[in-house]
């Protein structure tokens, strides 16, 4: 299985901050990576696919990048509704695997 | 927009079989638009892909669950189902039914049910 490692596991930030989360795959996954946002008690929501393509309706303050084994997820200016847990997930190989999550908290 | 709703027992005894059904609205399980999938999340933990089934009946599941998983379609009811046998406390989780949409090599889990908590306990 491909292991997905996110860092940091948790992050405190303020409204308006720029934050970046990284995700590293244990082997080359090209650009076959998604990012999800999950709020407490809710199902995850797809934000980005193909490492950098925003899902329809997702605000442009969210962005993603990278290829191969190293990926980034950035929120350019944090909004109150962005405090949540974020997961990366690879779909290059079965079984699909997720990172352990990054919890973004209010400072 | 496809909508999904999980249903099934919230409590299952150890060694028994967990059975969940996902009712689909706004789309058809007989179409080739999606892979009909299950994902679970133990309380306070991360996400684990369980498996999927395609409208052809072809499917795949996570080898970590060995041969305990069965995913099936019921086209007459526009539903798909999950059966997980020989459950233990480690199978306690929120179970989500999800659509996996793939197009031109791009894939994403784009529609999610609200999730249902299944607790394994005697």
Short mmCIF file of C-alpha atoms in Angstrom, two decimals:
data_model
loop_
_atom_site.label_atom_id
_atom_site.label_comp_id
_atom_site.label_asym_id
_atom_site.label_seq_id
_atom_site.Cartn_x
_atom_site.Cartn_y
_atom_site.Cartn_z
CA UNK A 1 0.00 0.00 0.00
CA UNK A 2 1.07 3.60 -0.59
CA UNK A 3 1.57 5.44 2.70
CA UNK A 4 0.51 9.08 2.83
CA UNK A 5 2.16 11.25 5.47
CA UNK A 6 0.80 14.69 6.26
CA UNK A 7 2.49 17.40 8.24
CA UNK A 8 1.87 18.97 10.55
CA UNK A 9 -0.71 16.85 12.36
CA UNK A 10 -2.16 20.00 13.86
CA UNK A 11 -1.75 23.68 13.24
CA UNK A 12 -2.92 26.83 15.04
CA UNK A 13 -3.48 29.92 12.97
CA UNK A 14 -5.45 33.15 12.88
CA UNK A 15 -8.05 34.51 10.50
CA UNK A 16 -6.24 36.06 7.56
CA UNK A 17 -3.13 33.88 7.88
CA UNK A 18 -1.65 31.93 5.01
CA UNK A 19 -1.22 28.26 5.88
CA UNK A 20 0.39 25.37 4.08
CA UNK A 21 0.03 21.64 4.71
CA UNK A 22 2.30 19.06 3.14
CA UNK A 23 1.58 15.51 2.09
CA UNK A 24 4.23 12.99 1.16
CA UNK A 25 3.57 9.72 -0.65
CA UNK A 26 5.71 6.64 -0.04
CA UNK A 27 6.11 6.21 -3.80
CA UNK A 28 5.51 8.18 -6.99
CA UNK A 29 1.80 8.90 -7.49
CA UNK A 30 2.18 11.43 -10.33
CA UNK A 31 -0.59 14.01 -9.75
CA UNK A 32 -3.21 11.53 -8.58
CA UNK A 33 -3.95 13.24 -5.29
CA UNK A 34 -7.07 14.73 -3.75
CA UNK A 35 -7.58 17.05 -0.79
CA UNK A 36 -10.64 16.95 1.49
CA UNK A 37 -11.99 19.18 4.24
CA UNK A 38 -13.88 17.69 7.18
CA UNK A 39 -15.72 19.64 9.84
CA UNK A 40 -16.70 18.05 13.17
CA UNK A 41 -19.63 15.67 12.84
CA UNK A 42 -19.78 16.09 9.07
CA UNK A 43 -18.71 14.08 6.07
CA UNK A 44 -15.55 15.12 4.23
CA UNK A 45 -15.85 17.44 1.25
CA UNK A 46 -13.73 17.18 -1.89
CA UNK A 47 -11.78 20.40 -2.46
CA UNK A 48 -9.03 19.56 -4.94
CA UNK A 49 -8.34 16.73 -7.39
CA UNK A 50 -5.36 16.01 -9.64
CA UNK A 51 -3.22 17.68 -6.97
CA UNK A 52 -4.09 21.21 -8.07
CA UNK A 53 -7.53 21.39 -9.72
CA UNK A 54 -10.24 23.03 -7.64
CA UNK A 55 -13.57 21.25 -7.46
CA UNK A 56 -16.44 23.38 -8.76
CA UNK A 57 -17.61 25.87 -6.17
CA UNK A 58 -14.49 25.75 -4.01
CA UNK A 59 -13.14 29.22 -3.19
CA UNK A 60 -9.96 30.32 -4.92
CA UNK A 61 -8.16 30.91 -1.61
CA UNK A 62 -7.60 27.14 -1.61
CA UNK A 63 -4.82 25.80 -3.80
CA UNK A 64 -2.74 22.68 -4.24
CA UNK A 65 0.49 21.74 -5.90
CA UNK A 66 3.14 19.14 -6.36
CA UNK A 67 3.67 15.89 -8.20
CA UNK A 68 5.50 12.63 -7.69
CA UNK A 69 5.84 12.18 -3.96
CA UNK A 70 5.59 15.70 -2.51
CA UNK A 71 2.46 17.82 -2.40
CA UNK A 72 1.24 21.01 -0.77
CA UNK A 73 -2.15 22.41 0.17
CA UNK A 74 -2.42 26.14 0.87
CA UNK A 75 -5.11 28.45 2.15
CA UNK A 76 -4.06 31.94 1.17
CA UNK A 77 -6.12 33.88 3.73
CA UNK A 78 -7.85 31.86 6.43
CA UNK A 79 -11.54 32.45 6.93
CA UNK A 80 -13.49 31.43 10.06
CA UNK A 81 -15.21 28.61 8.17
CA UNK A 82 -11.86 27.06 7.17
CA UNK A 83 -11.07 25.72 10.64
CA UNK A 84 -11.42 21.99 10.07
CA UNK A 85 -9.40 18.85 9.47
CA UNK A 86 -7.82 18.34 6.05
CA UNK A 87 -6.90 15.03 4.44
CA UNK A 88 -4.90 14.13 1.38
CA UNK A 89 -5.71 10.93 -0.52
CA UNK A 90 -3.97 9.14 -3.37
CA UNK A 91 -5.71 7.37 -6.21
CA UNK A 92 -2.72 6.25 -8.23
CA UNK A 93 -2.90 2.72 -6.84
CA UNK A 94 -5.42 0.53 -5.11
CA UNK A 95 -6.08 0.47 -2.25
CA UNK A 96 -6.83 4.19 -2.11
CA UNK A 97 -5.15 5.61 0.98
CA UNK A 98 -5.52 8.78 3.02
CA UNK A 99 -3.11 10.84 5.06
CA UNK A 100 -3.69 10.89 8.80
CA UNK A 101 -5.17 14.38 8.68
CA UNK A 102 -4.15 17.89 9.68
CA UNK A 103 -6.35 19.64 12.24
CA UNK A 104 -6.41 23.38 11.67
CA UNK A 105 -7.35 25.25 14.84
CA UNK A 106 -7.93 28.85 15.74
CA UNK A 107 -5.01 30.50 17.52
CA UNK B 1 -26.56 16.19 -7.54
CA UNK B 2 -26.47 12.65 -6.20
CA UNK B 3 -27.65 12.23 -2.63
CA UNK B 4 -26.78 9.26 -0.47
CA UNK B 5 -28.29 7.95 2.76
CA UNK B 6 -26.89 5.13 4.86
CA UNK B 7 -29.13 2.83 6.88
CA UNK B 8 -28.60 -0.19 9.09
CA UNK B 9 -28.09 -1.31 12.68
CA UNK B 10 -26.04 0.94 14.91
CA UNK B 11 -24.94 -1.92 17.15
CA UNK B 12 -23.45 -5.23 16.05
CA UNK B 13 -22.14 -8.03 18.26
CA UNK B 14 -18.57 -9.27 17.93
CA UNK B 15 -18.13 -12.09 15.37
CA UNK B 16 -21.40 -11.18 13.64
CA UNK B 17 -21.90 -9.48 10.26
CA UNK B 18 -22.29 -5.74 9.81
CA UNK B 19 -24.82 -4.88 7.10
CA UNK B 20 -25.43 -1.40 5.74
CA UNK B 21 -27.44 -0.09 2.81
CA UNK B 22 -27.00 3.13 0.89
CA UNK B 23 -30.05 4.57 -0.83
CA UNK B 24 -29.24 6.71 -3.86
CA UNK B 25 -31.31 9.62 -5.13
CA UNK B 26 -30.58 11.99 -7.98
CA UNK B 27 -28.69 9.31 -9.86
CA UNK B 28 -28.81 5.65 -10.82
CA UNK B 29 -26.60 2.83 -9.59
CA UNK B 30 -27.08 1.35 -13.07
CA UNK B 31 -25.19 4.22 -14.70
CA UNK B 32 -21.48 4.27 -15.36
CA UNK B 33 -20.98 7.71 -13.86
CA UNK B 34 -19.71 6.52 -10.50
CA UNK B 35 -18.01 3.80 -8.55
CA UNK B 36 -20.30 3.18 -5.56
CA UNK B 37 -18.02 3.20 -2.55
CA UNK B 38 -17.75 2.77 1.19
CA UNK B 39 -15.32 4.61 3.47
CA UNK B 40 -15.11 4.37 7.24
CA UNK B 41 -13.71 6.47 10.06
CA UNK B 42 -13.12 5.13 13.58
CA UNK B 43 -14.05 7.65 16.28
CA UNK B 44 -11.42 10.37 16.46
CA UNK B 45 -9.31 8.80 13.72
CA UNK B 46 -8.68 9.08 10.00
CA UNK B 47 -10.38 7.76 6.88
CA UNK B 48 -10.11 4.26 5.46
CA UNK B 49 -11.32 3.21 2.02
CA UNK B 50 -13.28 -0.05 2.27
CA UNK B 51 -14.13 -0.72 -1.36
CA UNK B 52 -16.33 0.02 -4.33
CA UNK B 53 -18.57 -1.58 -6.91
CA UNK B 54 -19.22 -0.46 -10.48
CA UNK B 55 -22.53 -0.79 -12.32
CA UNK B 56 -21.11 -3.79 -14.17
CA UNK B 57 -20.74 -5.60 -10.87
CA UNK B 58 -16.97 -5.32 -10.96
CA UNK B 59 -15.55 -4.23 -7.65
CA UNK B 60 -12.51 -3.91 -5.46
CA UNK B 61 -11.91 -3.76 -1.75
CA UNK B 62 -9.14 -2.97 0.67
CA UNK B 63 -6.95 -6.05 1.17
CA UNK B 64 -6.53 -5.03 4.84
CA UNK B 65 -10.08 -6.26 5.36
CA UNK B 66 -9.16 -9.59 3.79
CA UNK B 67 -12.17 -11.49 2.50
CA UNK B 68 -14.61 -10.08 5.07
CA UNK B 69 -16.06 -7.47 2.70
CA UNK B 70 -18.91 -7.85 0.25
CA UNK B 71 -20.29 -4.88 -1.69
CA UNK B 72 -23.34 -5.38 -3.86
CA UNK B 73 -25.84 -3.46 -5.98
CA UNK B 74 -29.64 -3.61 -5.95
CA UNK B 75 -30.67 -1.88 -9.15
CA UNK B 76 -34.40 -2.42 -8.49
CA UNK B 77 -34.17 -0.33 -5.32
CA UNK B 78 -31.37 1.98 -6.52
CA UNK B 79 -29.26 0.96 -3.56
CA UNK B 80 -25.87 -0.52 -2.83
CA UNK B 81 -24.85 -2.42 0.25
CA UNK B 82 -21.93 -3.35 2.46
CA UNK B 83 -21.50 -6.54 4.42
CA UNK B 84 -18.53 -6.95 6.74
CA UNK B 85 -18.26 -10.31 8.42
CA UNK B 86 -16.62 -11.46 11.66
CA UNK B 87 -16.55 -7.97 13.13
CA UNK B 88 -14.49 -6.96 16.15
CA UNK B 89 -14.27 -3.77 18.20
CA UNK B 90 -11.73 -2.50 15.66
CA UNK B 91 -14.58 -2.25 13.14
CA UNK B 92 -16.37 0.36 15.25
CA UNK B 93 -16.55 3.43 13.03
CA UNK B 94 -18.68 5.92 11.17
CA UNK B 95 -19.42 4.32 7.82
CA UNK B 96 -19.94 6.56 4.80
CA UNK B 97 -21.36 5.66 1.44
CA UNK B 98 -19.68 7.74 -1.21
CA UNK B 99 -19.56 8.19 -4.96
CA UNK B 100 -16.17 7.94 -6.63
CA UNK B 101 -16.22 9.91 -9.86
CA UNK B 102 -13.45 9.21 -12.36
CA UNK B 103 -13.06 11.01 -15.66
CA UNK B 104 -10.05 11.09 -17.93
CA UNK B 105 -7.82 9.74 -15.21
CA UNK B 106 -8.98 12.22 -12.59
CA UNK B 107 -10.85 10.82 -9.62
CA UNK B 108 -12.48 12.13 -6.47
CA UNK B 109 -14.93 11.07 -3.79
CA UNK B 110 -17.41 13.78 -4.62
CA UNK B 111 -20.74 12.89 -2.95
CA UNK B 112 -20.94 11.62 0.61
CA UNK B 113 -23.73 10.32 2.80
CA UNK B 114 -24.05 11.81 6.25
CA UNK B 115 -22.44 8.73 7.78
CA UNK B 116 -23.73 6.19 10.25
CA UNK B 117 -22.00 5.10 13.44
CA UNK B 118 -21.73 1.36 13.89
CA UNK B 119 -20.55 0.13 17.26
CA UNK B 120 -19.31 -3.41 17.74
CA UNK B 121 -20.06 -4.52 21.26
CA UNK B 122 -21.69 -7.36 23.10
#
